Backbone as a printed PyTorch tensor [residue, N CA C, xyz], in Angstrom:
tensor([[[ 20.5770,  66.4870, 152.4870],
         [ 19.8190,  65.9100, 151.7770],
         [ 19.7050,  64.8270, 150.0370]],

        [[ 19.2970,  64.7890, 149.7790],
         [ 19.7660,  63.8940, 148.6300],
         [ 19.7260,  65.0040, 147.8470]],

        [[ 19.3460,  65.0740, 147.0520],
         [ 19.1210,  65.4710, 145.1370],
         [ 18.0160,  65.2610, 144.8890]],

        [[ 17.1630,  66.4370, 145.0510],
         [ 15.4140,  65.6520, 144.0010],
         [ 15.9180,  64.7920, 143.2160]],

        [[ 14.6050,  64.5750, 142.6530],
         [ 14.8230,  63.4420, 140.9920],
         [ 14.4270,  64.5150, 140.1030]],

        [[ 14.8220,  64.2950, 139.3050],
         [ 15.3210,  65.5530, 138.0600],
         [ 13.5700,  64.6850, 137.4990]],

        [[ 13.1970,  64.4820, 137.9540],
         [ 11.6650,  64.9590, 137.2200],
         [ 10.8770,  65.5810, 138.5360]],

        [[ 10.5520,  65.4430, 138.9050],
         [ 10.4030,  66.3370, 139.9160],
         [ 10.8490,  67.4800, 139.7140]],

        [[  9.6530,  68.9530, 139.7080],
         [  9.6440,  70.5450, 139.8650],
         [ 10.9020,  70.9970, 140.1440]],

        [[ 11.1910,  71.7280, 140.2810],
         [ 12.1780,  72.7240, 141.1150],
         [ 11.2280,  72.9090, 142.4730]],

        [[ 12.0700,  72.8080, 143.2110],
         [ 11.8200,  73.1820, 144.4510],
         [ 11.6310,  75.3650, 145.0410]],

        [[ 11.2800,  75.1620, 146.2410],
         [ 10.9990,  76.5750, 145.8900],
         [ 12.2570,  77.3500, 146.9310]],

        [[ 12.0090,  78.3450, 146.6960],
         [ 13.1240,  79.6830, 146.5230],
         [ 12.7810,  80.9530, 147.3790]],

        [[ 14.1830,  80.9950, 148.0570],
         [ 13.8870,  82.1610, 149.6770],
         [ 14.0490,  83.2440, 147.7510]],

        [[ 14.1290,  84.6280, 148.2530],
         [ 13.8620,  85.8880, 147.6950],
         [ 15.3950,  86.1270, 147.3250]],

        [[ 16.1500,  85.6100, 148.7010],
         [ 17.6540,  86.4510, 147.3630],
         [ 18.1040,  85.3520, 147.1060]],

        [[ 16.9890,  83.8180, 146.7040],
         [ 17.3990,  83.0820, 145.3880],
         [ 16.6640,  83.7430, 143.7990]],

        [[ 15.4810,  84.3350, 144.7110],
         [ 14.4660,  84.9830, 143.4410],
         [ 15.7200,  86.0670, 142.8390]],

        [[ 15.8870,  86.7680, 143.9520],
         [ 16.7330,  87.8830, 142.9910],
         [ 17.2490,  87.7870, 142.0780]],

        [[ 17.9660,  86.9030, 142.8290],
         [ 19.8050,  86.4590, 142.4380],
         [ 19.2140,  86.2710, 140.9490]],

        [[ 18.4550,  84.7330, 140.6570],
         [ 18.1000,  84.2830, 139.4710],
         [ 17.3670,  85.2280, 138.3070]],

        [[ 16.4860,  85.8140, 139.1190],
         [ 15.6580,  87.1550, 138.6080],
         [ 16.4990,  87.9010, 137.3040]],

        [[ 17.4240,  88.7850, 138.5830],
         [ 18.6070,  89.9140, 137.8380],
         [ 19.2560,  89.0660, 136.3180]],

        [[ 19.0020,  88.2770, 137.1790],
         [ 20.6500,  87.1790, 136.0260],
         [ 19.8040,  86.9130, 134.5840]],

        [[ 18.9380,  86.2360, 134.8470],
         [ 17.6980,  85.8170, 133.6170],
         [ 17.7210,  87.8370, 132.7450]],

        [[ 17.0610,  88.7430, 133.7500],
         [ 16.9850,  89.7250, 133.0390],
         [ 18.7420,  90.3840, 132.0920]],

        [[ 19.3560,  89.8810, 133.2640],
         [ 20.4570,  90.9060, 131.9570],
         [ 21.2500,  90.1090, 130.6970]],

        [[ 20.9090,  88.6430, 130.9640],
         [ 20.9720,  87.6990, 130.1990],
         [ 19.5400,  88.1610, 128.5590]],

        [[ 18.2820,  88.6210, 128.5460],
         [ 17.2540,  89.2990, 128.3150],
         [ 17.6820,  90.3790, 127.6490]],

        [[ 18.1320,  91.1410, 128.4140],
         [ 18.8970,  92.1580, 128.0960],
         [ 20.2910,  92.5250, 126.8330]],

        [[ 21.3370,  91.3600, 126.7650],
         [ 21.8790,  91.1780, 126.1300],
         [ 21.4030,  90.4260, 124.6480]],

        [[ 20.5250,  89.4630, 124.9220],
         [ 19.8170,  88.6340, 123.6600],
         [ 18.3890,  90.2750, 122.4380]],

        [[ 18.1080,  91.0670, 123.4890],
         [ 17.4390,  92.1050, 123.3970],
         [ 16.6640,  91.3140, 122.7200]],

        [[ 15.6480,  90.1200, 124.1070],
         [ 14.0500,  90.0170, 124.6760],
         [ 13.9070,  90.3440, 125.5830]],

        [[ 14.3440,  91.7880, 126.3850],
         [ 13.3900,  92.7740, 127.1610],
         [ 14.1120,  93.9840, 126.1630]],

        [[ 13.4220,  95.0160, 126.7770],
         [ 13.9280,  96.6520, 126.1030],
         [ 14.1830,  97.5280, 127.6700]],

        [[ 15.4100,  97.7370, 127.6380],
         [ 15.8620,  98.4530, 128.9740],
         [ 14.5330,  98.6710, 129.9620]],

        [[ 13.7890,  99.7710, 129.7630],
         [ 12.8820, 100.4250, 130.2970],
         [ 11.7610,  99.2600, 131.0120]],

        [[ 11.6990,  99.0540, 130.5240],
         [ 11.1050,  97.2990, 131.2190],
         [ 12.0580,  96.2230, 131.9690]],

        [[ 13.1530,  96.2970, 131.5410],
         [ 14.2690,  95.7930, 132.4060],
         [ 14.2680,  96.4660, 134.1190]],

        [[ 14.0660,  97.8980, 133.2260],
         [ 14.7200,  98.9650, 134.9260],
         [ 12.9070,  98.1820, 135.7480]],

        [[ 12.0900,  98.2230, 134.8780],
         [ 10.0460,  98.3940, 135.9250],
         [ 10.1810,  96.8520, 136.1300]],

        [[ 10.8740,  96.5850, 135.7680],
         [ 10.3080,  94.6920, 136.3450],
         [ 11.6180,  94.9760, 137.7890]],

        [[ 13.0580,  95.0940, 137.6620],
         [ 13.9490,  95.1580, 138.8470],
         [ 13.6490,  95.9840, 139.5670]],

        [[ 12.5170,  97.5770, 139.5170],
         [ 12.3110,  98.1070, 140.7920],
         [ 11.2070,  97.4580, 141.9290]],

        [[  9.9570,  96.1780, 140.7950],
         [  9.4120,  95.9070, 140.8980],
         [  9.6940,  94.5200, 141.8780]],

        [[ 10.8930,  94.2060, 141.3190],
         [ 12.0450,  91.9590, 142.3510],
         [ 12.0130,  93.2150, 143.4800]],

        [[ 12.7740,  94.7550, 143.8280],
         [ 13.1800,  94.8550, 144.1540],
         [ 12.1400,  95.6160, 145.5860]],

        [[ 11.2370,  96.0410, 145.5560],
         [ 10.0270,  96.2130, 146.1660],
         [  9.7860,  94.9540, 146.8000]],

        [[  9.4890,  94.0650, 146.2510],
         [  9.1580,  92.2470, 146.7620],
         [ 10.2950,  91.9310, 147.5530]],

        [[ 11.2150,  91.9340, 147.3350],
         [ 12.9220,  92.1940, 148.1250],
         [ 12.4140,  92.1530, 150.0240]],

        [[ 12.2690,  93.8430, 149.6580],
         [ 12.8180,  94.6950, 150.6500],
         [ 10.7980,  95.1750, 151.6980]],

        [[ 10.2890,  94.5530, 150.7330],
         [  9.0300,  94.6660, 151.8310],
         [  8.4440,  94.0330, 152.3850]],

        [[  7.1350,  94.1020, 153.1250],
         [  7.2150,  93.0230, 154.2610],
         [  6.4420,  91.5760, 153.5440]],

        [[  7.0150,  90.8660, 154.5850],
         [  6.2150,  89.3910, 154.3460],
         [  4.8030,  89.5610, 153.6290]],

        [[  3.5690,  90.5190, 155.1620],
         [  2.1520,  90.5150, 154.3150],
         [  2.1970,  90.2470, 152.6680]],

        [[  3.4310,  91.8030, 152.4840],
         [  2.6660,  92.2360, 151.4970],
         [  3.4420,  91.1240, 150.4350]],

        [[  3.8040,  89.8860, 150.2590],
         [  5.1110,  89.5960, 149.3220],
         [  3.9690,  88.9950, 148.6830]],

        [[  3.2210,  89.0520, 148.7340],
         [  1.7510,  87.8750, 147.5880],
         [  1.5670,  89.3020, 146.9860]],

        [[  1.4660,  90.7240, 147.3850],
         [  1.1280,  91.0410, 145.6210],
         [  2.0990,  91.5260, 145.5390]],

        [[  3.0600,  92.1710, 145.7880],
         [  4.1340,  92.3130, 144.5000],
         [  4.9290,  91.2820, 143.8340]],

        [[  5.0140,  89.2880, 144.2780],
         [  4.2940,  89.0750, 143.1560],
         [  3.6970,  88.9590, 141.9990]],

        [[  2.1770,  89.1510, 143.0090],
         [  0.9470,  89.0960, 141.4440],
         [  1.2650,  90.5000, 140.7710]],

        [[  1.8180,  91.5650, 141.5850],
         [  2.0330,  92.9450, 140.4670],
         [  3.2600,  92.4230, 139.4720]],

        [[  4.5480,  91.7740, 139.8990],
         [  5.5380,  91.3180, 138.7690],
         [  4.7100,  90.3820, 138.1220]],

        [[  3.5940,  89.8440, 137.8560],
         [  3.7030,  88.2960, 136.2530],
         [  2.5080,  89.2600, 136.4860]],

        [[  1.9130,  90.0880, 136.3230],
         [  1.1160,  90.6710, 135.5920],
         [  2.0810,  92.1570, 134.5750]],

        [[  2.9950,  93.1470, 135.6280],
         [  3.7640,  93.4740, 134.6900],
         [  4.7720,  92.6300, 133.1450]],

        [[  4.6100,  91.0130, 133.5510],
         [  5.7040,  90.0680, 132.7030],
         [  4.7450,  89.7610, 132.0840]],

        [[  3.4470,  89.8710, 132.1890],
         [  2.3720,  89.7800, 131.2270],
         [  2.0210,  91.3760, 130.2460]],

        [[  2.2020,  92.1200, 131.0500],
         [  1.7050,  93.1060, 129.9310],
         [  3.5260,  93.5160, 128.8390]],

        [[  4.1490,  92.5050, 129.2120],
         [  5.1120,  93.5130, 128.6790],
         [  5.5270,  92.6390, 127.4320]],

        [[  5.1950,  91.2830, 127.3520],
         [  4.9270,  90.6080, 126.6120],
         [  3.4230,  90.0600, 125.2930]],

        [[  3.1180,  91.2980, 125.9130],
         [  1.3650,  91.6350, 125.2480],
         [  2.1720,  92.5890, 123.9870]],

        [[  3.0500,  93.4180, 124.8590],
         [  3.4410,  95.1680, 124.5820],
         [  4.8320,  94.5240, 123.0980]],

        [[  5.4190,  93.0190, 123.3040],
         [  6.7410,  92.3950, 122.5760],
         [  7.5590,  93.9070, 122.9340]],

        [[  7.5830,  93.6560, 124.0400],
         [  8.6470,  94.2700, 124.8090],
         [  9.6300,  93.0020, 125.8780]],

        [[  9.2680,  92.0940, 125.8400],
         [  9.8960,  91.1900, 126.5370],
         [  9.7060,  89.9050, 125.5050]],

        [[  9.9860,  89.3450, 125.4810],
         [ 10.2450,  87.6600, 124.9620],
         [  9.2190,  87.2760, 125.4360]],

        [[  8.5110,  85.7760, 124.6290],
         [  7.4020,  85.1520, 125.4880],
         [  8.6460,  83.7530, 126.3300]],

        [[  9.3570,  83.8690, 125.4600],
         [ 10.3440,  82.5090, 126.0360],
         [ 10.5830,  83.4540, 128.0130]],

        [[ 11.1750,  84.1340, 127.5650],
         [ 11.7440,  84.8530, 128.6240],
         [ 10.9300,  85.4710, 130.0950]],

        [[ 10.0790,  85.2930, 129.4750],
         [  8.1380,  86.0780, 130.4370],
         [  8.1520,  84.4420, 130.6550]],

        [[  8.1570,  83.4550, 129.9280],
         [  8.0050,  81.7850, 131.2270],
         [  9.0050,  81.5010, 131.7650]],

        [[ 10.5530,  82.3830, 131.4970],
         [ 11.4710,  81.4970, 132.2490],
         [ 11.3920,  82.6820, 133.7480]],

        [[ 10.6440,  83.0080, 133.7420],
         [ 10.5810,  84.7920, 135.0500],
         [ 10.0340,  84.3710, 135.6430]],

        [[  8.0530,  83.9580, 135.1510],
         [  7.9680,  83.4420, 135.3490],
         [  7.2670,  82.2750, 136.6420]],

        [[  7.9140,  81.2070, 136.1380],
         [  8.9150,  79.9340, 136.8270],
         [  9.4150,  80.4330, 137.8330]],

        [[ 10.1570,  81.2590, 137.6850],
         [ 11.0030,  81.6590, 139.1820],
         [  9.6530,  81.8710, 139.9170]],

        [[  9.4990,  83.0810, 139.9930],
         [  7.7840,  83.9220, 140.8050],
         [  6.5430,  81.9360, 141.0760]],

        [[  6.4610,  81.9320, 140.8370],
         [  6.1510,  80.7620, 140.7690],
         [  5.9050,  80.0480, 142.3950]],

        [[  7.9740,  79.5240, 141.5790],
         [  8.7380,  79.3380, 142.5590],
         [  8.5700,  79.8500, 144.2720]],

        [[  8.9250,  81.5580, 144.4220],
         [  8.6640,  81.6150, 145.4790],
         [  7.0640,  82.2940, 146.0910]],

        [[  6.9180,  81.6050, 145.2490],
         [  5.0290,  81.9580, 146.2000],
         [  4.5330,  81.0350, 146.0850]],

        [[  5.1100,  80.0760, 145.7690],
         [  4.3790,  78.8360, 147.0100],
         [  5.3720,  78.5790, 148.0120]],

        [[  6.4200,  79.1120, 147.8410],
         [  7.2070,  79.7760, 149.6640],
         [  6.7670,  80.2310, 150.4680]],

        [[  6.5440,  81.0430, 149.9220],
         [  5.9500,  82.2340, 150.8350],
         [  4.4660,  81.7490, 151.1370]],

        [[  3.5290,  80.6740, 150.6320],
         [  2.2320,  81.0370, 151.2060],
         [  2.4230,  80.0340, 151.7190]],

        [[  3.6070,  79.2230, 151.7250],
         [  2.7360,  78.8710, 152.8480],
         [  3.7530,  79.1410, 154.7410]],

        [[  3.7800,  80.1960, 154.7120],
         [  3.5680,  80.5860, 156.5980],
         [  4.6360,  80.2900, 156.7190]],

        [[  5.5450,  80.4610, 156.4200],
         [  6.9650,  79.6300, 157.5370],
         [  8.0490,  80.3440, 157.7090]],

        [[  7.4020,  81.3840, 157.3240],
         [  8.5550,  83.2700, 157.9740],
         [  7.4410,  83.9400, 157.9310]]])
């Protein structure tokens, strides 16, 4: 398939891509002091629940991850910029999960 035009939003990603990119962002955020270790660990644990959980529970886990990201940002445990990037990843996987094609 030809690459999507640069003006389009990135397409949906699968859980493996989500996990890889999400963890990479958390590692980067920790290295740059944009997230504290406890918060990063909590988010990784929730991500593990999403990846290992049942397909029918994915939307619930995505919602819970988004809530944790929002709460951490409010408590200044996660930078707003990094929160936006993590949320963007979750937005993409949520669309994929919502199509019911798995």
